[in-house]
Coordinates of C-alpha atoms in Angstrom, one line a residue:
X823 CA -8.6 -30.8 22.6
X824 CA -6.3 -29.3 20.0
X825 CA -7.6 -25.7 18.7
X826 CA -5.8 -26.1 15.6
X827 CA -3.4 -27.9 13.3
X828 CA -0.7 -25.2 12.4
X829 CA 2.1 -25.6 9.9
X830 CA 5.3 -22.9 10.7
X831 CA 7.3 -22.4 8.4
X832 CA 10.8 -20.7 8.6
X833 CA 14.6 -21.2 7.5
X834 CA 15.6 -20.3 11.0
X835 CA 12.4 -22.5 12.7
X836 CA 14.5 -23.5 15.4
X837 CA 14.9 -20.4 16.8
X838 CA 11.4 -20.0 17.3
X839 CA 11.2 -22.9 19.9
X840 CA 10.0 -20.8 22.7
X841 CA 6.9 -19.6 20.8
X842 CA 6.1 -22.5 19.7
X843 CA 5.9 -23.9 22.8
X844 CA 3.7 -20.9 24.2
X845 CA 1.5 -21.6 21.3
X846 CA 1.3 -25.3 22.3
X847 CA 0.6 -24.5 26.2
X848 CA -2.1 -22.2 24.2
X849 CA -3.8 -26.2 22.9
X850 CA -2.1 -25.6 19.1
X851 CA -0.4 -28.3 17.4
X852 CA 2.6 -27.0 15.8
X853 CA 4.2 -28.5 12.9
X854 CA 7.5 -27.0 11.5
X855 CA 9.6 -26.9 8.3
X856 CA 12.6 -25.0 7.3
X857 CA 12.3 -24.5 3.6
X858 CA 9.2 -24.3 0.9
X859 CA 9.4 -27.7 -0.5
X860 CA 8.7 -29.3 2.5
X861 CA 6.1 -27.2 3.4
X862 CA 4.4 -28.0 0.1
X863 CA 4.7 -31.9 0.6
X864 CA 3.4 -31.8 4.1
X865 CA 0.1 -29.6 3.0
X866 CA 0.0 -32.6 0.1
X867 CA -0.7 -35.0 3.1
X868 CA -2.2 -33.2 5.5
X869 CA -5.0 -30.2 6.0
X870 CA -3.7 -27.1 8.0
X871 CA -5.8 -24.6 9.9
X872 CA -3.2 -22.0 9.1
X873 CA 0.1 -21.8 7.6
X874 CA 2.7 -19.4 9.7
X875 CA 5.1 -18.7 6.0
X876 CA 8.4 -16.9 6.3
X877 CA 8.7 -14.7 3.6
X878 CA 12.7 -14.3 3.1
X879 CA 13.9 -18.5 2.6
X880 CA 16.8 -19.4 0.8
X881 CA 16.1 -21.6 -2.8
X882 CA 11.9 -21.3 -3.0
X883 CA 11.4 -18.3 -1.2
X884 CA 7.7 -17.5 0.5
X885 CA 5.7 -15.9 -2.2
X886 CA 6.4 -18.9 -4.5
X887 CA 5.9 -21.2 -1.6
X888 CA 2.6 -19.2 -1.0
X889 CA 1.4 -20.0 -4.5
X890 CA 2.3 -23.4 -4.6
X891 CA 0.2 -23.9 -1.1
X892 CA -2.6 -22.1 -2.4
X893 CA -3.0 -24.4 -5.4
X894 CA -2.9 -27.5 -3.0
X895 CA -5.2 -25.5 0.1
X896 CA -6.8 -22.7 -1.4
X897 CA -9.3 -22.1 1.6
X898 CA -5.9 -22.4 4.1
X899 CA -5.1 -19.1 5.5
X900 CA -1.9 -18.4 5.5
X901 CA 0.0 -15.5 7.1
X902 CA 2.8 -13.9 6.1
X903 CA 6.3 -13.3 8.3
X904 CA 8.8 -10.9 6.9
X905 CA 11.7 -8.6 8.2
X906 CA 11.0 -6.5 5.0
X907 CA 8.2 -3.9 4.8
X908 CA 9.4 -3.1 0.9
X909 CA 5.9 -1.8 -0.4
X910 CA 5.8 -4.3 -3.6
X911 CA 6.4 -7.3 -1.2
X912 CA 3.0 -6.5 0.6
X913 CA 1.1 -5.7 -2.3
X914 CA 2.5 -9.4 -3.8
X915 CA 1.6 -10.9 -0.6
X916 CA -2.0 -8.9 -0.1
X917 CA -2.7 -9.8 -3.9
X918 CA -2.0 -13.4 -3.0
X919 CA -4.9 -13.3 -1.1
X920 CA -2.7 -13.4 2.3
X921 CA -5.0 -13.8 5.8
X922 CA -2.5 -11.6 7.9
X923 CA 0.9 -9.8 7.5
X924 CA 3.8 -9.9 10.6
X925 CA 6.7 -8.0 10.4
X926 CA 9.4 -9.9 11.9
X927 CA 11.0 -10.0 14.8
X928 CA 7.7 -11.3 15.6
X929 CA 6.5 -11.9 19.7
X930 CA 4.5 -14.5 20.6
X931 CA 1.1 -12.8 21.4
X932 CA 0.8 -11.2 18.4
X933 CA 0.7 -14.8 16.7
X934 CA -1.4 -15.6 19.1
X935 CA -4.0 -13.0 17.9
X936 CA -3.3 -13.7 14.1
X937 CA -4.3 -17.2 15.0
X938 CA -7.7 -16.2 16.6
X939 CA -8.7 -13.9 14.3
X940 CA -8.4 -16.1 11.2
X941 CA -8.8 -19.6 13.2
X942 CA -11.7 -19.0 15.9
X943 CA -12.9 -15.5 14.6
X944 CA -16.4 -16.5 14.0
X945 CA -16.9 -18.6 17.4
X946 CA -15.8 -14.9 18.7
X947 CA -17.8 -13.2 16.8
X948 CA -20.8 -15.9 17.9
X949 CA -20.2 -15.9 21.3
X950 CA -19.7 -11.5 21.8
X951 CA -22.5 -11.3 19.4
X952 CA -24.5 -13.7 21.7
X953 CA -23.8 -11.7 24.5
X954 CA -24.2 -8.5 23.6
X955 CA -27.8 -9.4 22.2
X956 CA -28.6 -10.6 25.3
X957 CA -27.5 -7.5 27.6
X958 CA -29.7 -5.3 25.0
X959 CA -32.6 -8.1 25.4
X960 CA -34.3 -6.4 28.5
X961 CA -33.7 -3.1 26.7
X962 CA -35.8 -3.7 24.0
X963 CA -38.6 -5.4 25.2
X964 CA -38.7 -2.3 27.7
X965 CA -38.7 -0.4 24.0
X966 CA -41.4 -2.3 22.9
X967 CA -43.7 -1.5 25.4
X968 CA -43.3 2.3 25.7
X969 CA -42.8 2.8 21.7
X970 CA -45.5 5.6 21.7
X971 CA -45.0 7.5 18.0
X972 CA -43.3 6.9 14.7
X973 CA -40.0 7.9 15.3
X974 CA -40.0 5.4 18.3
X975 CA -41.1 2.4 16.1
X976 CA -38.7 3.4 13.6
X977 CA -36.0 3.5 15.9
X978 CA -37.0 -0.4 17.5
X979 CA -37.2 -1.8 13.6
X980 CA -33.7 -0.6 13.0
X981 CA -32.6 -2.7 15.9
X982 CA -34.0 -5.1 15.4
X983 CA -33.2 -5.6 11.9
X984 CA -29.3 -4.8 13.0
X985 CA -29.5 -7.9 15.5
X986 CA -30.7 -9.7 12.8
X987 CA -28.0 -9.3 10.6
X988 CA -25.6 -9.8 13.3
X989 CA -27.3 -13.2 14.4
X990 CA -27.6 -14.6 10.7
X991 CA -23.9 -14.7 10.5
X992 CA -23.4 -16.7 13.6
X993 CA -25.9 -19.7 13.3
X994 CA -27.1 -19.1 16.9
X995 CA -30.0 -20.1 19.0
X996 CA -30.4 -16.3 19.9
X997 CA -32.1 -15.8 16.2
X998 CA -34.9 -18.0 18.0
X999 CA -34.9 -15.1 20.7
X1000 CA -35.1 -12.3 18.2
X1001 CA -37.6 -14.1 16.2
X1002 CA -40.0 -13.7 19.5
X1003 CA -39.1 -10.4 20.1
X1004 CA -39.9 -9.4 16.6
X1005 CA -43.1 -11.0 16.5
X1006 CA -44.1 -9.0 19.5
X1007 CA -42.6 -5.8 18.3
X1008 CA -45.0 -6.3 15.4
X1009 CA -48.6 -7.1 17.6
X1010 CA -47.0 -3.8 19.7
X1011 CA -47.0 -2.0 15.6
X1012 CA -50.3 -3.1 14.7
X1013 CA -51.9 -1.9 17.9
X1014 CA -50.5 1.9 17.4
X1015 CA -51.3 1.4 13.3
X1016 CA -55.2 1.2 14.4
X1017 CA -55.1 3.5 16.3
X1018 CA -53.2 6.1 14.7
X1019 CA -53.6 5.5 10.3
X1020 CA -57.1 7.2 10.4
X1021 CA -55.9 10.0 11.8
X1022 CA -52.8 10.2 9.9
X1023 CA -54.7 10.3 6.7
X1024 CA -56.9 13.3 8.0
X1025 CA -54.0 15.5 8.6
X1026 CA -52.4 14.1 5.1
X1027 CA -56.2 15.3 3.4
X1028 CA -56.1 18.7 5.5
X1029 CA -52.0 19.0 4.6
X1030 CA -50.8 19.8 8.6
X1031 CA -47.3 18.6 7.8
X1032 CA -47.2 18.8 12.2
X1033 CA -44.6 16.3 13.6
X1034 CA -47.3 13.7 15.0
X1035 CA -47.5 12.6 11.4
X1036 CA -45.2 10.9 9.7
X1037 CA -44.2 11.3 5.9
X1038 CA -45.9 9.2 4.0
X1039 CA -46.1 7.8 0.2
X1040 CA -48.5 10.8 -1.2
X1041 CA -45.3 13.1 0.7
X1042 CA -42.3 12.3 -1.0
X1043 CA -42.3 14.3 -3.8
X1044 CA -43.5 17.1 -2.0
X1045 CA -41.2 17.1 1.3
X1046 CA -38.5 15.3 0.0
X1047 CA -38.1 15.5 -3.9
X1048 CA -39.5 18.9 -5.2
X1049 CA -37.2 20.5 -2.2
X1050 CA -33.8 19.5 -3.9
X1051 CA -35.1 21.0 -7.3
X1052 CA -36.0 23.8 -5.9
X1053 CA -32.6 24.4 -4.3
X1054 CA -30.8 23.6 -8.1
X1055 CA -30.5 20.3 -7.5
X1056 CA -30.9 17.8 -10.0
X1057 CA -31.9 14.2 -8.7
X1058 CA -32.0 10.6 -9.9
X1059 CA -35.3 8.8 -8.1
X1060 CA -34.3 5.1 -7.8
X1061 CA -37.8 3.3 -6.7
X1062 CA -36.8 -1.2 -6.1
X1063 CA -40.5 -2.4 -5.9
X1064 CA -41.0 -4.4 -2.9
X1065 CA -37.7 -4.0 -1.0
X1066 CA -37.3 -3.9 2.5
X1067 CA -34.7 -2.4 5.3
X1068 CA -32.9 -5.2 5.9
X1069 CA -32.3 -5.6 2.3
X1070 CA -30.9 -2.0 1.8
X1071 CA -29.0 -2.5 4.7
X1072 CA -27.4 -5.9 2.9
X1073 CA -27.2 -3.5 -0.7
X1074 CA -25.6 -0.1 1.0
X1075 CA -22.7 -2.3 1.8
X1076 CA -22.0 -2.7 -1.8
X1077 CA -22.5 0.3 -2.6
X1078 CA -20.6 2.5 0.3
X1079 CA -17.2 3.2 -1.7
X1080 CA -19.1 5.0 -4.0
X1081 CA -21.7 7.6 -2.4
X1082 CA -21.8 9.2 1.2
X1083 CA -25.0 7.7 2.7
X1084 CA -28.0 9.4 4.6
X1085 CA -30.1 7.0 5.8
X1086 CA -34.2 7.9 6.9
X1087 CA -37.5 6.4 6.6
X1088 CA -41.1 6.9 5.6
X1089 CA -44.7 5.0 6.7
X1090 CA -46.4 3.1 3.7
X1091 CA -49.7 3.6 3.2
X1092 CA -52.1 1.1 3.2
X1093 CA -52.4 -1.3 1.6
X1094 CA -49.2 -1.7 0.9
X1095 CA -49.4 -3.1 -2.1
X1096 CA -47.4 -1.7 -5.7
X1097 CA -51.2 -0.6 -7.2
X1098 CA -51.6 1.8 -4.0
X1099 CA -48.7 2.7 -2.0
X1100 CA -46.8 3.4 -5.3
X1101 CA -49.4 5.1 -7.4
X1102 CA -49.4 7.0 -4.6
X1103 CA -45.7 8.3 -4.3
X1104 CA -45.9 9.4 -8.0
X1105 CA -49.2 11.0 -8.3
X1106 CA -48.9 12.5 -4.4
X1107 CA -52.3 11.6 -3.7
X1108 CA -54.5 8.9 -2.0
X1109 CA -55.9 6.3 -4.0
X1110 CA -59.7 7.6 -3.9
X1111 CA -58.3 10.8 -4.9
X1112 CA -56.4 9.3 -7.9
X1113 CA -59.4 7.0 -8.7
X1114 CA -62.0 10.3 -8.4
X1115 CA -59.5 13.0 -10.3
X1116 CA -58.2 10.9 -12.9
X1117 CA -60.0 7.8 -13.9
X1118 CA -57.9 6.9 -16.6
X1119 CA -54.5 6.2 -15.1
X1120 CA -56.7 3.8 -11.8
X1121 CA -57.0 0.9 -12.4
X1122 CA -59.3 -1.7 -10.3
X1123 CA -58.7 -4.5 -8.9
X1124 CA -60.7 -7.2 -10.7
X1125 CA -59.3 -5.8 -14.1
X1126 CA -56.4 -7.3 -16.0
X1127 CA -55.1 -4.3 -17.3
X1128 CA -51.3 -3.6 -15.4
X1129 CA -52.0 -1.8 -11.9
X1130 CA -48.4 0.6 -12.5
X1131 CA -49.0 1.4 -16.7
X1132 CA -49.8 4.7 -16.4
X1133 CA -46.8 6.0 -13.8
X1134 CA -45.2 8.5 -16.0
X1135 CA -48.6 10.0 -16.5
X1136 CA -49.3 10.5 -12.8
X1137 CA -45.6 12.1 -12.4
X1138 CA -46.9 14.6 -15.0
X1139 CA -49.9 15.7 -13.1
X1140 CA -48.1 16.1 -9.8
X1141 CA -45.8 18.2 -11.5
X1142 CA -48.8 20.2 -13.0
X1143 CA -50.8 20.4 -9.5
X1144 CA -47.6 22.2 -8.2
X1145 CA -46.9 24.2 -11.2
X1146 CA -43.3 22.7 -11.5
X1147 CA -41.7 23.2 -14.9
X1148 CA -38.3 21.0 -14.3
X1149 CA -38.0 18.1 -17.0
X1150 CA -37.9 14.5 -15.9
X1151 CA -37.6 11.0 -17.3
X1152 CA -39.3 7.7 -16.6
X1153 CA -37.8 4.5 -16.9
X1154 CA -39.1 0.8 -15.8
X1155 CA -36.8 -2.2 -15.4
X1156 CA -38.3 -5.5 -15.5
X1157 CA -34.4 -7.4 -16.9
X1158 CA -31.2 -7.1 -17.8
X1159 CA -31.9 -5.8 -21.2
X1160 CA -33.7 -2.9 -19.9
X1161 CA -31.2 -2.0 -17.3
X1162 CA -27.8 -2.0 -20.8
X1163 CA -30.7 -0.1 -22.5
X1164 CA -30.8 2.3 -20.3
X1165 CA -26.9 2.4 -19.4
X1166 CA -26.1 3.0 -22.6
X1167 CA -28.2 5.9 -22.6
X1168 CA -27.2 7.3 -19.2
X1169 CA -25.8 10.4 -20.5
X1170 CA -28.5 11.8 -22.4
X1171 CA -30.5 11.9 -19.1
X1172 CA -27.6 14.5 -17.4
X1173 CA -29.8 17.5 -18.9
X1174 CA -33.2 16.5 -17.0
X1175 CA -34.3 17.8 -13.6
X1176 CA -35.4 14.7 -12.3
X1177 CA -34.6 10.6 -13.7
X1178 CA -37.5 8.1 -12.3
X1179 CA -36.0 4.9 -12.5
X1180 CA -38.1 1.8 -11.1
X1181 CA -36.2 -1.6 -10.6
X1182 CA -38.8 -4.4 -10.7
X1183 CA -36.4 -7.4 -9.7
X1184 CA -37.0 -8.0 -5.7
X1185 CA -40.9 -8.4 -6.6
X1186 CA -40.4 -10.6 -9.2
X1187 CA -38.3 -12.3 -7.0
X1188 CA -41.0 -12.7 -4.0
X1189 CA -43.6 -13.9 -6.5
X1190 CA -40.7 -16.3 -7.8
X1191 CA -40.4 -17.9 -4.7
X1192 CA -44.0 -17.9 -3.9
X1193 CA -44.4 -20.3 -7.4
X1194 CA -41.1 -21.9 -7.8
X1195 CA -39.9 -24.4 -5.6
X1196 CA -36.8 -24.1 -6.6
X1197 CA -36.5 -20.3 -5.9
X1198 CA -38.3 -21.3 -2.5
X1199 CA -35.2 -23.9 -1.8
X1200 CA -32.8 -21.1 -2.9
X1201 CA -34.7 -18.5 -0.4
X1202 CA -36.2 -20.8 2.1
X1203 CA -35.3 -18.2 5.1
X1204 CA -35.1 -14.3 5.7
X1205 CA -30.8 -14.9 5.4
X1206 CA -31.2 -16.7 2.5
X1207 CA -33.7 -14.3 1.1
X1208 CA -30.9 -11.0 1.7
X1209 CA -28.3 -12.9 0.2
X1210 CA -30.2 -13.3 -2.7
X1211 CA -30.9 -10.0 -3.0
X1212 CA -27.1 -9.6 -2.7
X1213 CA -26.2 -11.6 -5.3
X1214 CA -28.6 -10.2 -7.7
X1215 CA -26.9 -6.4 -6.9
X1216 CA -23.2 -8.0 -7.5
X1217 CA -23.8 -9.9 -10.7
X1218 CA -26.2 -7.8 -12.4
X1219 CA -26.6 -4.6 -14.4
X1220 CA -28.0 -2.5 -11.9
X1221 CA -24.4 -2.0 -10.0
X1222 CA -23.4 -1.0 -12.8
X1223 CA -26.3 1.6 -13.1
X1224 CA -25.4 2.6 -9.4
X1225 CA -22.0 3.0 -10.8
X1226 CA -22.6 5.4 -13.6
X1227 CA -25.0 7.1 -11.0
X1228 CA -22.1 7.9 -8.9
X1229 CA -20.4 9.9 -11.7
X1230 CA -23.4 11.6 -12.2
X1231 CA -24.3 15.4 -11.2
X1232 CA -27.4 14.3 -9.8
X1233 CA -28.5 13.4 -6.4
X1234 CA -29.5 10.2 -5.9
X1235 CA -32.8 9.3 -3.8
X1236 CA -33.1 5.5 -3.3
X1237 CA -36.5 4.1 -1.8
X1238 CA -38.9 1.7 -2.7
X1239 CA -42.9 1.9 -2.4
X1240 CA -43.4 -1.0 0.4
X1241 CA -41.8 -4.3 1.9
X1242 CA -42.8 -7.9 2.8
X1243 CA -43.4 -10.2 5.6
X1244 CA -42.8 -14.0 5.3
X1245 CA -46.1 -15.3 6.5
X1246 CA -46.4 -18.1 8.8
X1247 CA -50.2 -18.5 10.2
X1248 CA -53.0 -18.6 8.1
X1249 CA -56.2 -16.4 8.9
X1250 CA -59.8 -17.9 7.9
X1251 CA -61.6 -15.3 6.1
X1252 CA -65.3 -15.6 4.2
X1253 CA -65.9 -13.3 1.2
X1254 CA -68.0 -12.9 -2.1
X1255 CA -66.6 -13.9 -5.8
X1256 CA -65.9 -10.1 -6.3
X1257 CA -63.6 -10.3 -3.6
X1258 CA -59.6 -9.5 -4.5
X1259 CA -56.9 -12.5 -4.3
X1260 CA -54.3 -10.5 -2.2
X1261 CA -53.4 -12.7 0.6
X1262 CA -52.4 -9.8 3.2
X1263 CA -55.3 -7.6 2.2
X1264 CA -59.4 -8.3 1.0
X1265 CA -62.1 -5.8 0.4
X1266 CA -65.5 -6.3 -0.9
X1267 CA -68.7 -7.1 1.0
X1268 CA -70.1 -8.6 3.9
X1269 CA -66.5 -10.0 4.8
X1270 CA -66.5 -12.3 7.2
X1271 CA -64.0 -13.6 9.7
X1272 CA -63.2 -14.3 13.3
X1273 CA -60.2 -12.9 15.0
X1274 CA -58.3 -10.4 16.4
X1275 CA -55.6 -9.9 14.0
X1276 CA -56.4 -8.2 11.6
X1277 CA -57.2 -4.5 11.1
X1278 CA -60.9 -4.1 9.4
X1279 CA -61.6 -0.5 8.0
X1280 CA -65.2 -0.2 7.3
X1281 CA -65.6 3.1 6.2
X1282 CA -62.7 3.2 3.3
X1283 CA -63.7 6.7 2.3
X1284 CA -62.0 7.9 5.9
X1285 CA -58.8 6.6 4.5
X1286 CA -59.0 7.6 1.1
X1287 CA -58.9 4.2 -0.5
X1288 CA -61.2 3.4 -3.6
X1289 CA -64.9 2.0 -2.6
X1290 CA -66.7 -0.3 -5.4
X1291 CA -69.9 0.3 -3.2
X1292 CA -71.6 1.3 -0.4
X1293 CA -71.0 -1.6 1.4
X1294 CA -67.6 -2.2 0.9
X1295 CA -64.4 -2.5 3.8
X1296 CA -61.0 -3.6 3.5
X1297 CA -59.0 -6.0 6.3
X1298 CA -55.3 -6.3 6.6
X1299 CA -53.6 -8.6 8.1
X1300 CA -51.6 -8.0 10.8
X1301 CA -47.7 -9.7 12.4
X1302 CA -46.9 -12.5 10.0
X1303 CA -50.7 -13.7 8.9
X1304 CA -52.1 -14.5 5.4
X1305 CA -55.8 -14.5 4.4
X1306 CA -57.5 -17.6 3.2
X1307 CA -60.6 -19.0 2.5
X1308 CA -62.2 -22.3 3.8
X1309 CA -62.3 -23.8 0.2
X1310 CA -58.9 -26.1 -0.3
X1311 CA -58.2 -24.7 3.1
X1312 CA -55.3 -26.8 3.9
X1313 CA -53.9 -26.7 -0.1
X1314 CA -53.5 -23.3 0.2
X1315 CA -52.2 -22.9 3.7
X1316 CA -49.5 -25.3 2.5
X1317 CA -48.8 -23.2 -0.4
X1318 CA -48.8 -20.0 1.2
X1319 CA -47.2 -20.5 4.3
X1320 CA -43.7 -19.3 4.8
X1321 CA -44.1 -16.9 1.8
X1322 CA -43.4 -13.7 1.6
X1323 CA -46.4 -11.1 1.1
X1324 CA -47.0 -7.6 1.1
X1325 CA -50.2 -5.7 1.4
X1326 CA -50.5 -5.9 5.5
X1327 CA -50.0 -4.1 8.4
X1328 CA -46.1 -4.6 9.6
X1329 CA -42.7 -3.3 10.3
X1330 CA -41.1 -5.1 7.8
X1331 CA -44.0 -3.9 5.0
X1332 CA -45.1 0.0 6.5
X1333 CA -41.6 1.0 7.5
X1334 CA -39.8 2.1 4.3
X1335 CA -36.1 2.8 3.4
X1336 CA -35.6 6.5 2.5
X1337 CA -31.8 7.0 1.7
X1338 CA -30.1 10.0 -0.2
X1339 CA -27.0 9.2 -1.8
X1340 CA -24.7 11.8 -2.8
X1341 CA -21.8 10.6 -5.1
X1342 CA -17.9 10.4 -2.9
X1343 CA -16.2 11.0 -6.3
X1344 CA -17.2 12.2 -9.3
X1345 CA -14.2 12.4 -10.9
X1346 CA -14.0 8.5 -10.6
X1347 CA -14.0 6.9 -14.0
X1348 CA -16.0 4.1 -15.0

């Protein structure tokens, strides 16, 4: 079996007869020519895997024979041979869009490795992948059973969402593995969630910042904005509704050449939904406490009125409660339009303390794909949902907001107020007609329901969430559930199912991105 069709191509070619025949031991098939248009005839009638191109040949020399190949193969990779190492030859060749460059005399193992890194390089990268995820296999299991705090869970989620960007690029039957592993990892997270959020939210209410607690949505501003300002710091607060690790993980690669990157993380609280988790961030307070000390900017559930309206005004009373003078901005971007508007602005907001700017797009996007089957097609697996996310960073305005944010004297913190999960097995739940639509999280009375997974708070008031009445307790759903009810049972599990929701208890919902970005250059012009 041949591993690979290769066209060499060199004025002197027949002086190369003893590497070619190594490669050919190696299972290549070697085809030669001696000047550029034969080369270019041959790839006319037949595909290469690679093209070896001599760059110094008599009549059409390599460059214009590179061209002319590319027009004909443009997904051929072809690498360079040259005795020159002039500076403006490599920068033709690199600009050409080259695979490799040689420098002549060449030997014949280090063609050997030009052909397995652009030839076979992602079979390699499958099969060490592969391996490597299976010597850490045993590892984190073991971490799954002795996770016993925050920092612990925190450090398994990263893991796991690093093998799962290395396994997406390789189509292998490992993701199947991980997939497992994850699932578990999440039954191990919802077990230390119950017995660990009530207690969490007492110290939050009784402010014991000790290190058995970790910080949590009512804490940013407090531990990790005001801090900076208080320093002489000013700081640009990007919140992405409804973005999860993996996702920044995809997105910080786009963005690396521009800031210096400290990554950490923060616990959602629940339910982590855009209403609570994010009302709480920017009003540093529990959502009983928002509901109780300022009734006009809740909002319940059962009303129409937008959950987020009143976000600037809940910034304003934080910054009252802790007597901070610094001047701030608040901007909301649901488009494109918004996101020019606001970068043709950008330099008015260099005087302010603090710039709030909330990017709406990956939550429009989960609801998207929820409704459209199109966007569902387009989306229709975690990969597919990160490169989505991708593309929407490349080709719209907010990399060019993250641009002019580089140049800028703030800081930049990047978060967002919760994730997702995709949800995969429906949960049977019975409730009244007042009873909220959220398919990760219910409250209301006499809710009823039969199983294990899901964690049922009875007494809300413990953990500070709003309570309609007396009677009132909230369930989440826990792992990669949804809530439905027995009415169009099977519609709606058909609907729902392999969505992605948020207002649960997971890893992939609770454990949130936390990243400062400080700019690389600021003398870069944009």
């Amino acid at each position: 079996m041949s591993n690979g069709l290769i066209l060499w191509v060199d004025d002197e070619v027949e002086l190369l007869r003893a590497h070619i025949i190594f490669l050919e031991k190696k299972g290549y098939h070697i085809t030669t020519s001696s000047n550029g248009p034969d080369a270019i005839e041959l790839c006319r009638h037949q595909t290469f895997d690679l093209v070896l191109l001599d760059e110094m040949m008599p009549g059409l020399d390599g460059l214009e024979t590179l061209q002319r190949i590319k027009e004909i193969q443009p997904s051929t990779p072809i690498v360079m041979c040259t005795k020159s190492e002039e500076e403006n030859i490599m920068e033709r060749a690199i600009g050409s869009k080259i695979a490799d460059y040689l420098i002549k005399p060449v030997n014949p193992s280090q063609v050997l490795l030009s052909l397995k890194k652009n030839i076979h390089r992602k079979e390699i990268i499958t099969e060490v992948t592969q391996t490597s995820y299976q010597q850490s296999y045993q590892q984190i299991a073991q971490k799954i059973n002795c996770c016993n705090n925050y920092r612990d869970w925190m450090s398994l989620y990263k893991q796991l969402v690093h093998w799962e960007l290395e396994l997406s690029d390789t189509n292998s039957p490992m993701t199947e593995m991980l997939k497992m592993q994850k699932e578990e990892a999440n039954i191990g997270f919802a077990k230390y969630i119950k017995n660990n959020y009530e207690h969490w939210i007492e110290e939050q209410t009784a402010s014991q910042e000790n290190e058995s607690r970790p910080l949590m949505s009512p804490d940013i501003f407090k531990r990790k904005i005001f801090p900076l300002m208080d320093h002489g710091e000013k700081v640009n607060l990007v919140v992405v509704d409804n973005f999860r690790y993996d996702q920044w993980k995809v997105l910080s690669q786009e963005i690396a050449d521009l800031f210096e990157i400290e990554e950490d993380m923060y616990m959602s609280i629940l339910p982590t939904a855009t209403q609570y988790a994010r009302n709480a961030i920017f009003s540093g307070l529990m959502p009983k406490r928002i509901a109780d000390i300022f009734p006009d900017f809740w909002v319940d559930e059962n009303q129409e009125e937008g959950k987020n309206l009143n976000e600037e005004s809940l910034i304003q009373t934080l910054f009252d409660r802790y007597r901070k003078k610094y001047t701030f901005s608040y901007h909301k971007i649901n488009d494109s339009i918004a996101a020019d508007k606001l970068i043709e602005h950008i330099r008015d907001l260099e005087n302010n303390d603090l710039n709030v700017i909330v990017i709406n797009f990956i939550d429009m996007l989960s609801h998207a794909r929820t409704e459209s089957k199109m966007v569902r097609e387009l989306a229709n697996n975690e990969s597919a949902y990160r490169s989505i996310t991708k593309s929407w960073f490349q080709h719209s305005a907010i990399a060019d907001l993250f641009a002019f944010l580089s140049q800028s004297k703030h800081k930049v913190i990047f978060t967002t107020d919760h994730g997702c999960i995709r949800v995969t097995r429906p949960i049977k739940i019975i409730g009244d007609r007042n009873t909220n639509t959220n398919l990760r999280y219910k409250f209301g009375k006499n809710l009823n329901y039969k199983t294990k997974d899901i964690y049922a708070i009875k007494n809300p008031e413990k953990v500070l969430l709003p309570s309609p009445n007396i009677s009132t307790s909230y369930v989440f759903a826990t792992g990669d559930y949804f809530l439905t009810y027995p009415n169009n049972y099977n519609y709606y599990v058909s609907y729902y199912k392999d969505t992605f929701q948020h207002g649960g208890v997971s890893m992939e919902e609770m454990l949130i991105p936390l990243i400062t970005l400080t700019a690389k250059n600021k003398n870069r012009k944009i």
